[in-house]
Coordinates of C-alpha atoms and ligand atoms in Angstrom, one line a residue:
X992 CA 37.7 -10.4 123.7
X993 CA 37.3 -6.8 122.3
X994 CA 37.8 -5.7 118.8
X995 CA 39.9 -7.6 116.5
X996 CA 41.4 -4.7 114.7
X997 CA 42.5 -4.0 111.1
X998 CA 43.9 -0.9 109.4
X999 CA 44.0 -0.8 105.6
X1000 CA 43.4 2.7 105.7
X1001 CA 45.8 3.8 107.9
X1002 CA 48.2 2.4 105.7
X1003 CA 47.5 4.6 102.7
X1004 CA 50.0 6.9 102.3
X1005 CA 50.9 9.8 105.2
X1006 CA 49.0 12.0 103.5
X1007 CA 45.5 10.8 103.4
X1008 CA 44.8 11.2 107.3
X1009 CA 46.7 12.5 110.2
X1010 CA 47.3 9.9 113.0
X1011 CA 45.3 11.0 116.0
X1012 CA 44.0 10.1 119.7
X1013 CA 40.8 10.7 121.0
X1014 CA 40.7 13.2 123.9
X1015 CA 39.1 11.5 126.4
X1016 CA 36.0 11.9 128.5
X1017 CA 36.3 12.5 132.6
X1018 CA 32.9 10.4 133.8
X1019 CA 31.6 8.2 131.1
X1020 CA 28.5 6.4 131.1
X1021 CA 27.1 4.0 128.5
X1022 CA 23.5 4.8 127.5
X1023 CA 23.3 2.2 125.2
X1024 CA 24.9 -0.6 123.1
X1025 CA 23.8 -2.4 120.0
X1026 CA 24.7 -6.1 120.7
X1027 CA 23.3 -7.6 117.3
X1028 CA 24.9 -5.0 115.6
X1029 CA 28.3 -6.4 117.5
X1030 CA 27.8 -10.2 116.8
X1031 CA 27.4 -9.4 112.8
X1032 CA 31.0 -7.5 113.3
X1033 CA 32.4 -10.5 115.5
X1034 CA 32.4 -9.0 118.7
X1035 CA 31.5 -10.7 121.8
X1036 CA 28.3 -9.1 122.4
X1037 CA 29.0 -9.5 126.0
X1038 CA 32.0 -7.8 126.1
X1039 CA 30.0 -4.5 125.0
X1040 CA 28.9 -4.3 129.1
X1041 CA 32.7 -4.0 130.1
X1042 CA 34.4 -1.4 131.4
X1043 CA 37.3 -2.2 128.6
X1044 CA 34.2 -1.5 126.1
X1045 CA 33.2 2.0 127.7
X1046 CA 37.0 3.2 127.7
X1047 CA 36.8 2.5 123.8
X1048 CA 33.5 3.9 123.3
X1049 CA 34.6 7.1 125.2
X1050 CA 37.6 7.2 123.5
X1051 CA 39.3 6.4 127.2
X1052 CA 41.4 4.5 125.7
X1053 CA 43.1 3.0 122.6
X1054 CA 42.2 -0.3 122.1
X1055 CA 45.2 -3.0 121.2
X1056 CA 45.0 -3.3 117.7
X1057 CA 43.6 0.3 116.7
X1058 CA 45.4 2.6 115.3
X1059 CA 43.3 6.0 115.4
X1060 CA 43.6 8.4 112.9
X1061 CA 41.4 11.1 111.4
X1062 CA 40.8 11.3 107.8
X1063 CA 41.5 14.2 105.1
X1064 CA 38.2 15.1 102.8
X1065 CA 37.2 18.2 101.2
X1066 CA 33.4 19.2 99.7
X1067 CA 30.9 20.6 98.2
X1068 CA 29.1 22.9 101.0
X1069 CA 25.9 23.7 99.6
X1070 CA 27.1 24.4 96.6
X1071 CA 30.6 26.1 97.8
X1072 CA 33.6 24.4 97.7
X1073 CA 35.8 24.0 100.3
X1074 CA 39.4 21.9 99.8
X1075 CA 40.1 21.1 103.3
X1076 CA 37.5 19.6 106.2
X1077 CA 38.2 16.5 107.0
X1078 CA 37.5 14.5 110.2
X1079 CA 37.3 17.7 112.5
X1080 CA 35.2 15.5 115.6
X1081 CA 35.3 12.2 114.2
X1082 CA 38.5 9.6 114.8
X1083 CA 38.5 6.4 113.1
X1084 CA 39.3 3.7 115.3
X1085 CA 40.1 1.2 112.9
X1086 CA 38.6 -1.6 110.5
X1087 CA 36.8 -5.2 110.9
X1088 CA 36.3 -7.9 108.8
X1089 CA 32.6 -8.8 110.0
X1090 CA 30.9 -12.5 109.6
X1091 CA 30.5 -12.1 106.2
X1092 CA 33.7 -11.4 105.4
X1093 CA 32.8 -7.9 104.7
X1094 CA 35.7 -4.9 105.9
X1095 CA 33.6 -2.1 107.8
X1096 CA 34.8 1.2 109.9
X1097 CA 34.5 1.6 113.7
X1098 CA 35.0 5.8 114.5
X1099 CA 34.1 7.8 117.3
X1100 CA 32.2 10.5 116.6
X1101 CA 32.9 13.7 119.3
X1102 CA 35.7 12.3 120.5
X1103 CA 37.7 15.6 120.8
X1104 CA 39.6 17.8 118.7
X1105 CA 42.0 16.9 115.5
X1106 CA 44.0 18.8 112.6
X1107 CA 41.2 19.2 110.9
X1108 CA 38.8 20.9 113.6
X1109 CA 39.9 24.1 112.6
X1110 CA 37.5 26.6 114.8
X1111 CA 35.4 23.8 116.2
X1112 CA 35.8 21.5 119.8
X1113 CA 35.5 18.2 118.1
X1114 CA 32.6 17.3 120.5
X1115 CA 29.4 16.4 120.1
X1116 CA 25.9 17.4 122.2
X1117 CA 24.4 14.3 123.2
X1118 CA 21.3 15.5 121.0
X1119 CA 22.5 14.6 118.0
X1120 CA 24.1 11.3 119.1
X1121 CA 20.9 10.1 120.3
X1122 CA 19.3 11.4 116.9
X1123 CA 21.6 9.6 114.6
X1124 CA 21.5 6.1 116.9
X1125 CA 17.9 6.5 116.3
X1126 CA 17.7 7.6 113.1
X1127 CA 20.7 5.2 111.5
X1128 CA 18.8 1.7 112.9
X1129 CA 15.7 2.7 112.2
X1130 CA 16.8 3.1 108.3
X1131 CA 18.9 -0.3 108.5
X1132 CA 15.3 -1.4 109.9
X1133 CA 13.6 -0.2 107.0
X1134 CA 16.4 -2.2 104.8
X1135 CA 18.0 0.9 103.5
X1136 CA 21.9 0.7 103.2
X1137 CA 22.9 2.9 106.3
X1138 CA 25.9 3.7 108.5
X1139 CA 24.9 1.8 111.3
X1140 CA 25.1 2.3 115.6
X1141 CA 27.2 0.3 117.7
X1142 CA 27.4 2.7 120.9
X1143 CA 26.5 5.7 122.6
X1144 CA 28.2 7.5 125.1
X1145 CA 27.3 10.4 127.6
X1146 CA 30.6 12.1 128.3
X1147 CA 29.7 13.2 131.9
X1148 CA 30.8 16.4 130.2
X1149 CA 29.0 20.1 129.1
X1150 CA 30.1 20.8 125.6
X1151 CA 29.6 24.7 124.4
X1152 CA 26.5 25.3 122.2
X1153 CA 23.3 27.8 121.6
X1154 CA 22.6 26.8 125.0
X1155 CA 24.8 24.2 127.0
X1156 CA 24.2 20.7 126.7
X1157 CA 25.6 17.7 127.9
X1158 CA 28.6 16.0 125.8
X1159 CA 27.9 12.5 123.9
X1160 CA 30.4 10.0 121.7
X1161 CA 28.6 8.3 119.3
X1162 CA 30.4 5.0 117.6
X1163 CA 29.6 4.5 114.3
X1164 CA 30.2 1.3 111.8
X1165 CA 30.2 1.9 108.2
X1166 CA 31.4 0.1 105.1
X1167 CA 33.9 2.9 104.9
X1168 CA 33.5 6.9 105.5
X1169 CA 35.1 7.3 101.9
X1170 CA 33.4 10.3 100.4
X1171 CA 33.0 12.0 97.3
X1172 CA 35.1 15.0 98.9
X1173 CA 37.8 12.3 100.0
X1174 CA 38.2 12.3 95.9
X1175 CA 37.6 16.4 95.9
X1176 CA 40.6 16.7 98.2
X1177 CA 43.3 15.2 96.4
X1178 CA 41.4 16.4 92.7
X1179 CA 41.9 20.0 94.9
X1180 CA 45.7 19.3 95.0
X1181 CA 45.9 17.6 91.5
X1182 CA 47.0 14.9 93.2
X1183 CA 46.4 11.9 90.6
X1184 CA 48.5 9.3 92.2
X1185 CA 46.8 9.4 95.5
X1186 CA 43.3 9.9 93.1
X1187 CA 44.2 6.7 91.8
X1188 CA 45.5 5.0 95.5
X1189 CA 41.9 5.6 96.3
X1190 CA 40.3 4.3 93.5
X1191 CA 42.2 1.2 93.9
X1192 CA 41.3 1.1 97.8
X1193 CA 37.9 1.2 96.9
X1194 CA 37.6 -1.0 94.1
X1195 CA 39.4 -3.5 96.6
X1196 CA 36.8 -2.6 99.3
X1197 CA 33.4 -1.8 97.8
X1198 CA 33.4 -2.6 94.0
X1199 CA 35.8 -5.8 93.5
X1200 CA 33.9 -6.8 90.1
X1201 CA 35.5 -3.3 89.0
X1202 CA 38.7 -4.5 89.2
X1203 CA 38.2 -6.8 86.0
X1204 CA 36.7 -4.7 83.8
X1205 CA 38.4 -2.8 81.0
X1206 CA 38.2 0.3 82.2
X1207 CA 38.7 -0.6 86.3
X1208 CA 37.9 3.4 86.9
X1209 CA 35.0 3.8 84.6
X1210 CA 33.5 1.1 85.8
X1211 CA 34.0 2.0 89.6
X1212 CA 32.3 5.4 88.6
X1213 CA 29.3 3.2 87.6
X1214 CA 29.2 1.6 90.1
X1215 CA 29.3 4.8 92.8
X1216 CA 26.2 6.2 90.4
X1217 CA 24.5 2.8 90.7
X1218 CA 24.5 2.6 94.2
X1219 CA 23.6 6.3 95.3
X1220 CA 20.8 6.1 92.5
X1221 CA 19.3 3.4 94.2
X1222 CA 20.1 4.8 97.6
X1223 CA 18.0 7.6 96.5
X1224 CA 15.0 5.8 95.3
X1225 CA 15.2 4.0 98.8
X1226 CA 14.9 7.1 100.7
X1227 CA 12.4 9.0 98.7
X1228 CA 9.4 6.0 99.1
X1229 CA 10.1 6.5 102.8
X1230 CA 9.6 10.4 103.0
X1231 CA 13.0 10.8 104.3
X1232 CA 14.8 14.1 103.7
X1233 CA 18.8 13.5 104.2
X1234 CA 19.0 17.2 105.2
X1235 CA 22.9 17.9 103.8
X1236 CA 24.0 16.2 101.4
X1237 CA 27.3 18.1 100.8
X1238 CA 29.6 16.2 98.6
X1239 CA 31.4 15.5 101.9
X1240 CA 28.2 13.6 103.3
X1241 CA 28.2 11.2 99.9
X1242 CA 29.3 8.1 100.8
X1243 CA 31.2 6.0 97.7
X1244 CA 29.7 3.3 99.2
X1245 CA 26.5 3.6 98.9
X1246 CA 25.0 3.9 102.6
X1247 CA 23.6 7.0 103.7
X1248 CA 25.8 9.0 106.2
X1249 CA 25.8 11.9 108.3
X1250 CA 22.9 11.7 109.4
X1251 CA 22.4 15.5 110.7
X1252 CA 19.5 18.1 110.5
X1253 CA 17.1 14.9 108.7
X1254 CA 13.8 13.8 109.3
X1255 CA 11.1 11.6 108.3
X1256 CA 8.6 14.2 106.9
X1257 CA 4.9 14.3 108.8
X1258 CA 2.5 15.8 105.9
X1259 CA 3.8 15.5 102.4
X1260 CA 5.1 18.2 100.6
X1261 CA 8.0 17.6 97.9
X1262 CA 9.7 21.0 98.7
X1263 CA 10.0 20.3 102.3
X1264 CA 13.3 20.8 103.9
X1265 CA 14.6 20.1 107.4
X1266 CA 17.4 22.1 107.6
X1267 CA 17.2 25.8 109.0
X1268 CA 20.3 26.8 106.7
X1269 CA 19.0 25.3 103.2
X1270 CA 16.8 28.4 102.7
X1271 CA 16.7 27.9 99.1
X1272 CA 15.7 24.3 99.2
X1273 CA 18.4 23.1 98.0
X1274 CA 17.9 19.9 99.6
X1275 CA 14.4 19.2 99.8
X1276 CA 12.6 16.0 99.5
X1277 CA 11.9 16.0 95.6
X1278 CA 15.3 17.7 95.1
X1279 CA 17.5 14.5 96.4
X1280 CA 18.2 13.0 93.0
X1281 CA 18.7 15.9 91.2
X1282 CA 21.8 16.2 94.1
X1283 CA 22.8 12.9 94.1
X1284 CA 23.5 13.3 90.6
X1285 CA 25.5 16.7 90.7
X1286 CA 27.2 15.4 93.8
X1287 CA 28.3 12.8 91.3
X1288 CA 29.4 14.7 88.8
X1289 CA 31.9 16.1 91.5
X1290 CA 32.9 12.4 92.0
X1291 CA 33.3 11.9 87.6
X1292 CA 35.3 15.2 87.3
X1293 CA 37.9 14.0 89.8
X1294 CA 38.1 10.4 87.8
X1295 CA 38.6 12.3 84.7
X1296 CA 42.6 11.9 84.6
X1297 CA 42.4 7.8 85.4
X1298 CA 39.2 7.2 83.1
X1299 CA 40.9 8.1 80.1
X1300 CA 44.8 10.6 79.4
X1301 CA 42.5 12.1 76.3
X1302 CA 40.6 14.4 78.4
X1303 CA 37.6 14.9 75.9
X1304 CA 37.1 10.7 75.6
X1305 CA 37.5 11.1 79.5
X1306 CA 34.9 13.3 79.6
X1307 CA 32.6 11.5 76.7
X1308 CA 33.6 8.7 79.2
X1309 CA 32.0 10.1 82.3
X1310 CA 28.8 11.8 80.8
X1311 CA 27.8 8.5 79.6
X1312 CA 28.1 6.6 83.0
X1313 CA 26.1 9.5 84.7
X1314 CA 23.0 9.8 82.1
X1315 CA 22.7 6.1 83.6
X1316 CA 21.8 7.6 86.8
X1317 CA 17.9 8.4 86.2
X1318 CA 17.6 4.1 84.5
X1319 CA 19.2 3.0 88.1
X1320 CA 16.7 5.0 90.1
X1321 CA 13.2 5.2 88.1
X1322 CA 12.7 1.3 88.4
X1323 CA 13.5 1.5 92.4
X1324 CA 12.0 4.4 93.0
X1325 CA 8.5 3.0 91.4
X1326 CA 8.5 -0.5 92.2
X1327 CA 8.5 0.8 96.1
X1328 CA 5.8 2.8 95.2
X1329 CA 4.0 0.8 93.7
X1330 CA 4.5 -2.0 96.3
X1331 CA 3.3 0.7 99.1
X1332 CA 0.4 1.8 96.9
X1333 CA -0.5 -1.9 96.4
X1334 CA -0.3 -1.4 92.5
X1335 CA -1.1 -4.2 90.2
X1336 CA 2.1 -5.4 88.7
X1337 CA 0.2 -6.2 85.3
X1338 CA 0.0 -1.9 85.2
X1339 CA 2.8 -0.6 82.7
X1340 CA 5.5 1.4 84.9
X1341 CA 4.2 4.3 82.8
X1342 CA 0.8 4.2 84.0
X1343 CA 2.2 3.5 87.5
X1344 CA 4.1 6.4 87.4
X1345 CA 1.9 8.9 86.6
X1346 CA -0.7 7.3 89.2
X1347 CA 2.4 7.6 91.6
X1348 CA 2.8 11.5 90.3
X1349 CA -1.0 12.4 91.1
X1350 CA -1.3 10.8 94.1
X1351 CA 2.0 12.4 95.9
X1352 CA 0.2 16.0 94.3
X1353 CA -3.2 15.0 96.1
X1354 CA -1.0 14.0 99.3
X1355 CA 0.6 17.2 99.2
X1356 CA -2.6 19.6 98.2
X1357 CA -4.2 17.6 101.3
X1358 CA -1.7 18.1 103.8
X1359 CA -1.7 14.3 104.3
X1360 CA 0.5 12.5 106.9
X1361 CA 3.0 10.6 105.1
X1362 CA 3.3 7.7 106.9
X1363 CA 0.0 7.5 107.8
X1364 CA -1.3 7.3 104.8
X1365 CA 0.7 4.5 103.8
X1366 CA -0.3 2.7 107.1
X1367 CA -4.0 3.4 106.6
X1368 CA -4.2 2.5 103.3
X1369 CA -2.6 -0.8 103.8
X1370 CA -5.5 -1.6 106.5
X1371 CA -7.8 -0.3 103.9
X1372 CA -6.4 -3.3 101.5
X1373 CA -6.9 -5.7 104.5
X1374 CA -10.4 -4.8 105.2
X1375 CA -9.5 -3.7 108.8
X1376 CA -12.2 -1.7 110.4
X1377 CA -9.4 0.8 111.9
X1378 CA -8.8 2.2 108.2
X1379 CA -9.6 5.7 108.4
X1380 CA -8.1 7.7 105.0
X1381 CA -10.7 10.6 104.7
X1382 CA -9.6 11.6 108.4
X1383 CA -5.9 12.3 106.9
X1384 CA -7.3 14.5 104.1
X1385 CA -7.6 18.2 104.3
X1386 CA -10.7 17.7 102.1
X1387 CA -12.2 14.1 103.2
X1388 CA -13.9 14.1 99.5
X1389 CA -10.5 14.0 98.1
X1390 CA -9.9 11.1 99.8
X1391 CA -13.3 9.5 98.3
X1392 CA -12.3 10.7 94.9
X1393 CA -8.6 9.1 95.2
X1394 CA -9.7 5.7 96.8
X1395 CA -12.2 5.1 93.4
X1396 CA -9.1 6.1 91.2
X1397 CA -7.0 3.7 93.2
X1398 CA -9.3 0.9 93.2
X1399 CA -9.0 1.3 89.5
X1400 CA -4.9 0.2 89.9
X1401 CA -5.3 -2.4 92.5
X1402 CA -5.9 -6.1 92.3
X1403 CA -7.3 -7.9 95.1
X1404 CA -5.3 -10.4 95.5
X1405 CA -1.5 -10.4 96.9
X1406 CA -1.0 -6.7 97.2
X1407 CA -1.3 -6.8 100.9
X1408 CA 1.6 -8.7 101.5
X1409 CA 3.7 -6.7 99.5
X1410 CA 1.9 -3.5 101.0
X1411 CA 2.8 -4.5 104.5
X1412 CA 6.3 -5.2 103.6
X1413 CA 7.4 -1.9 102.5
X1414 CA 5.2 0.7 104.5
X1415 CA 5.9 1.1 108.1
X1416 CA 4.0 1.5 111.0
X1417 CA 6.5 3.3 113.3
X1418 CA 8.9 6.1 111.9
X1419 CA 11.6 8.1 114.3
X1420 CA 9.4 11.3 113.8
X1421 CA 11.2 14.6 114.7
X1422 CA 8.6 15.2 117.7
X1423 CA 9.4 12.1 119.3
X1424 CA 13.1 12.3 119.0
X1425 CA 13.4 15.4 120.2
X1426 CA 10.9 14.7 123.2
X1427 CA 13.4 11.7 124.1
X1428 CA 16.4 14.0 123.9
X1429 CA 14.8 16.8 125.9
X1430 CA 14.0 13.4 128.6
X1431 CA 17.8 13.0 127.9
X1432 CA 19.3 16.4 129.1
X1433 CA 17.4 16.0 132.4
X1434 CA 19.0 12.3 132.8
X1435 CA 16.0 10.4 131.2
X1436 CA 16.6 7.8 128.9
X1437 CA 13.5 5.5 129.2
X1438 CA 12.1 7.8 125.9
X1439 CA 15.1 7.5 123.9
X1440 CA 15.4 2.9 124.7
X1441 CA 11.7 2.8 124.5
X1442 CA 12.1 4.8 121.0
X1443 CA 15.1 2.9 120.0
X1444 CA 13.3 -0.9 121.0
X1445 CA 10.3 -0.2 119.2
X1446 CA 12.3 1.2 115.7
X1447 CA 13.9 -2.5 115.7
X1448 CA 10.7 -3.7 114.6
X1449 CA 8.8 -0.4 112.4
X1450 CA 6.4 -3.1 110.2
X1451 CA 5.2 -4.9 113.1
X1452 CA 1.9 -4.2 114.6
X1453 CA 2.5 -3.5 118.2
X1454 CA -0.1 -2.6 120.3
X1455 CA 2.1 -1.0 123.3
X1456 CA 3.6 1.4 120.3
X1457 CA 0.4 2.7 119.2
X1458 CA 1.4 6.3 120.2
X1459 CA 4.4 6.4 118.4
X1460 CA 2.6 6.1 115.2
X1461 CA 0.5 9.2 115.7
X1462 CA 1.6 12.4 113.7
X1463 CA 2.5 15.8 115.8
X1464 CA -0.5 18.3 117.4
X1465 CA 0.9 21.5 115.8
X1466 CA 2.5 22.4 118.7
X1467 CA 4.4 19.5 118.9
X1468 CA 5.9 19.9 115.3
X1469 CA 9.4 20.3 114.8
X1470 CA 9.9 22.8 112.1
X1471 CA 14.0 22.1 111.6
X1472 CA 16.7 20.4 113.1
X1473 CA 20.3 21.2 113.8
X1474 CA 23.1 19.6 113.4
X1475 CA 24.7 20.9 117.1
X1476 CA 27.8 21.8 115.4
Ligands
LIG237 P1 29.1 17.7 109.2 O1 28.2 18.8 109.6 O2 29.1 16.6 110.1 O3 28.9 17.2 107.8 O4 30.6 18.3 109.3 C1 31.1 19.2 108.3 C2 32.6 19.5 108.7 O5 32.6 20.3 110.0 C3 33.4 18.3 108.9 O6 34.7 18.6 108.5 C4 33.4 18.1 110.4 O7 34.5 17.4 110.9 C5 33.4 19.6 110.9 N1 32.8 19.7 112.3 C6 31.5 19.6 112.6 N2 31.3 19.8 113.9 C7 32.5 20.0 114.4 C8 33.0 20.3 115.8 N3 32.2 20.4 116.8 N4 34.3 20.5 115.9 C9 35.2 20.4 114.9 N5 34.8 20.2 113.6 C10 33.5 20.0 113.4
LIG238 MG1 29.8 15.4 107.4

């Protein structure tokens, strides 16, 4: 029973993390549990109802096996570098080796203060515990690589914030939380041993084909830009804006993390931004892989002294591997679209893409719901009476004039199926998450299960959900989100 513990990383030298326990919480209660989650990670699902569980999840207590540390990164803040964060209210718990053999992270997220807090509490609001459980499965849903949710905790605690709000510990699973500022922090200390340490740890963990090539560090480098890239073209088709993605929120292996001030956009606009500090839109939708890609070239320049000693072939080295970037994204990024937009497959990509182009500027000149136009279109292809497309459009003509174009594209045969596949019904939009955490801070959690059950299943048609699909009233729209730090 309980967690059969690992810790490769906490076996790196001293100076990668500082060895540190979780505070503790005084009255812990378990709002929920993800028990398929556990079986893929070889836990007893059953043991996720004990009272052994809870004192983990909590951070209660150290379970055998664990040994808790939190781990030294720097970043990229918006552009602004800064050479020491680190885990300042996260604690790593320790590794497993799930059923498929694969080595993934268990860490408590607001488990109390560490080394690297500096200013902060190391807590978390239950807000933005609830967001991320609901935000990370939904996204594993949707089949994009994601930190995942195995627990969350209300702390039976107040934590300090805007406005007071009650404490929450959120347990997190990832394939690691090895970031591009993990590289920034020793590259910040010209530290190329431990540079190269972490290569090798990650090569081991993430990238083992690496490990035979001829150049073991070049090729790990491509393989980080290959699986962002394709990270990226997964978000994108879904309307998802990541919200900060600092160089410390860049995960080298390729899931999304950090899930913070993000959101599932309502009506499309490419320069739309969830996060009330990105004034400048720094991270907008349509700016993600133009950041992926300078978040990147953070990771290249700290390869630089393992790619090659001859710093200009390094850097030949390096600018090569990243012009790849745009070839791994462009065919993901447009064979979702064209799936959701039912394309013909016979179409060149060019003359997809440029159909894909003009129809996100319609959507956007239209103030079209996202998601809903995916969802309505799809009926549309399926001759179901309920599809309604004008209704979405600020100008219904549009919508005439763009269903002719489109018919133009489409064949009539299997571009239903694929259409279904890849365009969701349900999304965790930002008014309905928020409405379930607001339930939350006045001890309701039926919002935030009911939310949570039906994301498990977001291309199923579900007649019960049928609210959940429906886009905000204006007064219900959720302009930003915070990340209750
Ligand atoms: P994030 O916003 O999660 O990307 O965090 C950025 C940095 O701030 C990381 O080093 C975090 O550990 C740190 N941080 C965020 N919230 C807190 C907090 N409440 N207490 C201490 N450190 C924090
Ligand atoms: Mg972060």
């Amino acid at each position: 029973m309980g967690i059969p513990f690992q810790n490769t990383y906490a076996h790196l030298p001293a100076r990668f993390f500082s060895k540190q326990k979780p505070a503790g919480t005084p009255e812990p209660v378990l709002i929920r549990s993800n028990p398929a989650l556990a079986k893929e990670l070889g836990i007893d699902p059953a043991w996720l109802d004990s009272p052994a569980a809870l004192a983990t999840f909590s951070g209660n207590e150290i379970p055998k096996g664990a040994e808790p540390i939190a781990q030294a990164y720097a970043g990229h803040q918006f552009g602004g570098f800064v050479p020491q964060l680190g885990d300042g209210r996260a604690i790593l718990l320790g590794e497993v080796v799930d059923i498929h053999g694969k080595r993934r992270d268990i860490q408590l997220k607001g488990s109390g203060r560490t080394v690297f807090s500096r200013g902060g509490d190391g807590k978390s609001a239950l807000g933005p515990v609830l967001r991320e459980y609901l935000v990370s499965e939904a996204m594993h849903a949707y089949g994009v690589p994601t930190t995942r949710a195995l627990a969350a905790v209300y702390t039976g605690e107040i934590v300090d914030r805007e406005e007071p709000a009650p404490g929450g510990v959120f347990t997190r699973v990832a394939a690691s939380h090895i970031r591009v500022g993990t590289f920034q922090y020793f590259a910040a200390r010209q530290d190329t041993e431990a540079i190269q340490i972490l290569t090798d740890h990650c090569i081991a963990r993430h990238y083992p084909d690496a490990a035979d090539a001829e150049n073991p560090a070049l090729a790990f480098l491509e393989s980080v830009i290959r699986a962002q890239a394709e990270l990226i073209a997964k978000w994108l088709p879904l309307g998802f804006i990541h919200g900060v993605m600092n160089t410390d929120n860049c995960a080298i292996s390729g899931e999304t993390i950090d899930y913070g001030p993000c959101a599932f956009m309502d009506t499309f606009h490419p320069d739309k931004v969830f996060s009330f500090i990105d004034r400048h839109g720094r991270y907008a939708w349509g700016n993600q892989p133009t950041i992926a890609h300078w978040n990147l070239t953070r990771l290249a320049e700290t390869l630089l002294p393992i790619i090659d000693p001859e710093p200009d072939r390094a850097k030949e080295l390096a600018k090569a591997a990243l012009e790849k970037f745009i070839h791994h994204f462009q065919p993901v990024y447009l064979n979702h679209f064209r799936d959701k937009l039912g394309l013909s497959t016979d179409n060149y990509l060019e003359a997809s893409a440029a159909f894909i182009k003009s129809t996100l500027g319609t959507l956007a000149q239209n103030q079209v719901d996202f998601t809903l136009f995916f969802r309505h279109l799809t009926l549309l292809a399926a001759d179901d009476t309920r599809a309604d497309l004008p209704s979405l459009f600020s100008d219904p003509q549009a919508a005439e004039t763009w269903i002719t174009h489109w018919k133009t594209f489409t064949k009539p045969d299997d571009h239903f199926t694929r259409m279904k596949a890849v365009n969701p019904i349900l999304i965790p939009r930002n008014h309905r998450i928020e409405e379930a955490i607001q339930a939350a801070y006045q001890n309701d959690f039926s919002l935030f299960h009911r939310l949570a059950d039906a994301l498990t299943k977001p291309f199923a048609e579900n007649p019960a959900y049928a609210d959940l699909e429906l886009a905000p009233h204006p007064e219900q729209c959720v302009k930003n989100t915070f990340c209750g730090t």
